[in-house]
Amino acid sequence: MTLRKTLAGLVAGLSMTLASGALADWAPKGPLKLQIGFAAGGSTDTMGRVIAKVMKEQTGWNVIAENKTGGGGLAMFTGISKMPARGTVIGMGVNMPILVNLNKRPEQVPFDLDSFDYLGTVARAQVALVARADAPFDDLAGMIDYSKANGGIAVSFDAAPQKLLMEVVNAKEAADFRFVSTKGEAEGQKLILGGQVMAGFSAGTHVKYLDSGDFKMIAVGNNSRHSYAPNTPTINDLGYDAYVDPYFYFATTAGTDPEAKAALADALAAAIESDEVQKVVRNVASTDPLNLGAEATKAMMVDGLQNVGVLFGQ
């Protein structure tokens, strides 16, 4: 056994020991519901159900996964914000729809960021701006110049923040990008490969096309570069003060007993460290698992709210 594997085993064992110690002092009274803010069958649902299963196996708690759809998680988190803080319901959602709504129509959203206690994250989607390998530009500056010289080019997106991010570039450069909305990454990738759009956004599934040589990276949409493409700059790196950082995250009702909150966060962390959850995250989210922990998850939401304000020109 290598030293690296030995150390990894010790770290994993320590995580489980710490989690077990916290869990021994607190357990939910009755079932623990892991509510998922999206419909069955999607990536969030798939990850959430495996996490609930592993948590149940590791803790002995009665953990039940259930879907609470509506508004990209808005309906689910509205319900959680109004519940008694008993530590019996965890919400799993994606930060971007929540942050967009809190910026776009805060007076209509019945909660704010302080309505929740944050427990951690499981992954960050790797958002990339990609183009076909034979596109007549290799980077964002070249893409802007080509668009200006040719009366504008079409760019696909499947989530509103992606379009808003490119609108920031458009506003600064008068690049005349024209936007094509798609129902998902697969549709956008077909449009890129077919030449109906010159570039488009993807959140992980583009990597296989980079490996096959069909796509090339133009820029990174996240706030930091991707491990598989360390030389590709972020849009933020290039002087545009905006980014898109979609995180899959967990929260419960604000005011939850600190002991319960710690036990829930530890149980989630232990489940995310499991081989089963690690595998499903890589399969469905096309990225490595990433748990920020409770405090850093809250900071991510606070910083993200400010960043989404920039996307809306605030």
XYZ file of C-alpha atoms in Angstrom:
314
model
C 0.000 0.000 0.000
C 1.405 3.436 -0.940
C 1.877 6.240 1.558
C -0.707 8.292 -0.322
C -3.308 5.530 -0.016
C -2.450 5.035 3.643
C -2.917 8.735 4.393
C -6.168 8.791 2.420
C -7.437 5.874 4.466
C -6.491 7.577 7.722
C -8.244 10.806 6.681
C -11.374 8.887 5.674
C -11.314 6.962 8.929
C -10.886 10.157 10.941
C -13.847 11.750 9.121
C -16.024 8.776 9.958
C -14.847 8.795 13.584
C -15.602 12.500 13.989
C -18.988 12.073 12.346
C -19.825 9.076 14.528
C -18.876 11.029 17.644
C -21.219 13.874 16.728
C -24.003 11.548 15.695
C -23.841 9.635 18.968
C -25.041 12.766 20.824
C -27.961 13.641 18.556
C -30.455 11.849 16.338
C -33.621 13.117 14.632
C -36.880 12.395 16.425
C -38.637 10.432 13.743
C -37.849 10.360 10.025
C -35.281 12.737 8.541
C -36.517 14.032 5.193
C -34.034 14.955 2.481
C -36.126 17.101 0.184
C -34.871 17.527 -3.382
C -35.945 20.684 -5.194
C -36.109 19.094 -8.639
C -38.090 16.355 -10.348
C -37.219 12.682 -10.239
C -34.629 11.420 -12.680
C -32.402 14.492 -12.984
C -28.861 14.898 -11.714
C -29.881 16.587 -8.441
C -32.448 13.870 -7.724
C -30.004 11.073 -8.522
C -27.320 12.445 -6.224
C -29.815 13.252 -3.486
C -31.302 9.774 -3.394
C -27.915 8.097 -3.164
C -26.857 10.498 -0.404
C -30.052 9.730 1.539
C -29.444 5.988 1.128
C -25.846 6.203 2.342
C -26.761 8.469 5.254
C -29.354 5.910 6.360
C -26.814 3.095 6.145
C -24.112 5.011 7.994
C -26.220 6.534 10.778
C -29.116 4.140 11.244
C -31.497 7.094 10.936
C -34.701 6.750 8.933
C -33.699 9.034 6.041
C -36.385 9.563 3.391
C -35.717 11.268 0.050
C -38.634 13.126 -1.497
C -39.065 15.497 -4.424
C -40.448 19.003 -3.810
C -40.522 20.650 -7.224
C -41.308 24.172 -8.315
C -39.290 27.207 -9.315
C -35.934 25.458 -9.409
C -36.038 24.766 -5.675
C -37.890 27.957 -4.735
C -41.025 26.120 -3.567
C -39.037 23.629 -1.501
C -36.935 26.247 0.263
C -40.029 28.397 0.888
C -41.548 25.472 2.784
C -38.360 24.795 4.739
C -38.006 28.464 5.709
C -41.448 28.350 7.372
C -40.963 25.064 9.252
C -40.140 24.747 12.936
C -36.375 24.406 13.384
C -36.425 20.778 14.492
C -33.576 19.366 12.408
C -35.875 16.901 10.663
C -35.836 18.323 7.112
C -32.853 19.048 4.872
C -33.281 20.760 1.509
C -31.032 19.939 -1.437
C -31.010 22.451 -4.260
C -28.909 24.443 -6.694
C -27.842 27.915 -5.647
C -28.285 29.776 -8.948
C -32.119 29.692 -9.249
C -32.401 30.849 -5.640
C -29.860 33.651 -6.051
C -31.428 34.806 -9.318
C -34.877 35.059 -7.716
C -33.524 36.879 -4.660
C -31.983 39.457 -7.009
C -34.711 39.685 -9.620
C -37.801 39.794 -7.401
C -36.807 39.849 -3.729
C -40.135 41.325 -2.663
C -41.918 38.235 -4.016
C -39.622 35.664 -2.408
C -40.828 34.796 1.112
C -37.329 34.177 2.468
C -33.796 35.545 2.399
C -30.374 33.994 2.934
C -30.732 34.305 6.706
C -33.800 32.065 6.637
C -31.554 28.991 6.596
C -28.751 27.188 8.346
C -26.341 25.890 5.719
C -24.921 22.371 5.948
C -22.573 21.872 2.997
C -22.320 21.195 -0.709
C -21.809 18.065 -2.770
C -20.471 19.464 -6.059
C -19.901 22.519 -8.192
C -20.919 22.325 -11.837
C -18.028 23.157 -14.174
C -19.447 25.748 -16.562
C -17.521 26.218 -19.789
C -17.929 28.234 -22.961
C -17.021 25.879 -25.793
C -16.928 25.913 -29.568
C -16.447 23.386 -32.336
C -12.801 22.480 -32.825
C -12.673 24.155 -36.254
C -14.245 27.439 -35.095
C -12.384 30.487 -36.484
C -11.364 31.656 -32.994
C -9.557 30.085 -30.050
C -10.347 32.340 -27.121
C -12.882 34.900 -25.943
C -11.038 37.865 -27.445
C -10.983 36.118 -30.816
C -14.650 35.201 -30.467
C -15.546 38.840 -29.775
C -13.519 40.065 -32.765
C -15.056 37.452 -35.059
C -18.564 38.343 -33.924
C -17.980 42.053 -34.520
C -16.508 41.431 -37.961
C -19.374 39.184 -39.043
C -22.447 40.994 -37.801
C -22.817 38.875 -34.672
C -22.731 35.164 -33.895
C -25.154 32.792 -32.181
C -24.340 31.476 -28.682
C -26.391 28.773 -26.951
C -27.294 28.608 -23.274
C -29.552 26.403 -21.157
C -29.682 28.437 -17.935
C -30.481 32.128 -17.608
C -27.295 33.041 -15.663
C -25.179 31.834 -18.598
C -26.924 34.331 -20.883
C -26.586 37.059 -18.270
C -22.855 36.356 -18.037
C -22.421 36.868 -21.770
C -24.601 39.971 -21.636
C -21.936 41.443 -19.342
C -19.392 40.807 -22.112
C -21.791 42.168 -24.738
C -22.352 45.361 -22.770
C -18.626 46.038 -22.438
C -17.534 45.004 -25.937
C -20.615 45.551 -28.138
C -19.888 42.049 -29.446
C -23.425 41.551 -30.811
C -23.722 37.999 -29.523
C -27.149 36.563 -30.293
C -28.516 34.039 -27.847
C -30.243 30.727 -28.493
C -32.038 29.100 -25.566
C -31.911 25.299 -25.346
C -33.615 22.727 -23.125
C -30.329 21.279 -21.918
C -26.671 20.672 -22.572
C -27.304 17.874 -25.062
C -29.360 20.132 -27.321
C -26.775 22.894 -27.133
C -23.987 20.489 -28.006
C -25.907 19.284 -31.059
C -26.303 22.879 -32.215
C -22.571 23.509 -31.819
C -21.605 20.315 -33.655
C -24.123 21.049 -36.390
C -22.943 24.616 -36.888
C -26.272 26.237 -35.968
C -24.470 28.162 -33.205
C -20.818 29.174 -33.076
C -20.349 28.604 -29.343
C -22.307 27.596 -26.285
C -22.274 26.758 -22.604
C -21.958 23.348 -21.027
C -21.680 22.232 -17.404
C -19.483 19.160 -17.517
C -20.685 16.911 -20.300
C -18.542 18.809 -22.798
C -15.403 17.095 -21.476
C -15.989 14.001 -23.613
C -16.052 16.223 -26.706
C -12.803 17.876 -25.655
C -11.267 14.432 -25.309
C -12.569 13.362 -28.734
C -11.274 16.533 -30.387
C -14.713 17.800 -31.452
C -14.753 20.800 -29.088
C -12.296 23.356 -27.797
C -12.507 25.481 -24.673
C -13.030 29.202 -25.148
C -13.383 30.330 -21.525
C -14.475 29.181 -18.085
C -17.731 30.514 -16.662
C -16.944 29.679 -13.021
C -14.997 31.839 -10.610
C -11.949 29.560 -10.848
C -10.320 27.509 -13.588
C -11.075 23.854 -14.212
C -8.552 21.198 -13.236
C -8.736 19.523 -16.663
C -8.063 22.840 -18.461
C -5.708 24.870 -16.236
C -4.601 27.119 -19.092
C -8.113 28.230 -20.040
C -8.902 31.518 -18.258
C -12.159 32.369 -16.569
C -14.317 35.137 -17.993
C -13.574 36.900 -14.714
C -9.816 36.514 -15.359
C -10.301 38.316 -18.656
C -11.572 41.493 -17.042
C -15.326 40.944 -16.852
C -16.403 41.195 -13.228
C -18.892 38.334 -13.273
C -19.080 34.560 -13.086
C -21.512 31.659 -12.808
C -20.844 29.176 -9.997
C -23.654 26.597 -9.727
C -23.371 24.598 -6.505
C -25.511 21.689 -5.344
C -26.028 22.579 -1.680
C -27.858 21.602 1.514
C -29.703 23.786 4.034
C -32.218 23.497 6.852
C -34.392 25.939 8.761
C -32.597 28.811 10.482
C -32.328 28.490 14.231
C -31.771 24.740 14.263
C -30.142 23.565 17.488
C -26.343 23.760 17.010
C -25.911 20.129 18.067
C -28.478 19.000 15.505
C -26.972 21.228 12.827
C -23.499 19.811 13.466
C -24.781 16.242 13.377
C -26.625 16.822 10.105
C -23.572 18.479 8.524
C -21.318 15.638 9.711
C -23.714 12.981 8.413
C -23.809 14.646 5.008
C -20.018 15.000 4.968
C -19.529 11.312 5.812
C -21.977 10.258 3.092
C -20.271 12.468 0.502
C -16.927 10.869 1.383
C -18.301 7.410 0.579
C -17.240 5.644 -2.602
C -20.879 5.264 -3.646
C -21.628 8.987 -3.541
C -18.269 9.915 -5.056
C -19.010 7.641 -7.997
C -22.535 8.915 -8.635
C -21.411 12.554 -8.487
C -18.736 11.936 -11.104
C -21.203 10.037 -13.284
C -24.126 12.472 -13.242
C -22.455 15.842 -12.615
C -19.260 15.226 -14.621
C -17.158 16.683 -11.823
C -15.441 15.680 -8.599
C -17.405 15.931 -5.350
C -16.828 19.143 -3.399
C -18.139 19.776 0.107
C -17.480 23.327 1.286
C -18.774 22.633 4.784
C -21.347 24.656 6.688
C -19.619 28.035 7.095
C -18.083 28.167 3.625
C -21.436 27.200 2.086
C -23.046 30.213 3.740
C -20.207 32.434 2.485
C -20.669 30.991 -1.016
C -24.347 31.989 -0.952
C -23.608 35.507 0.334
C -20.869 36.100 -2.253
C -23.018 34.502 -4.942
C -25.908 36.860 -4.235
C -23.618 39.834 -4.805
C -22.229 38.302 -7.993
C -25.674 37.595 -9.433
C -26.464 41.254 -8.747
C -23.568 42.109 -11.080
C -25.116 39.852 -13.736
C -28.307 41.914 -13.450
C -26.328 45.144 -13.707
C -26.877 46.137 -10.081
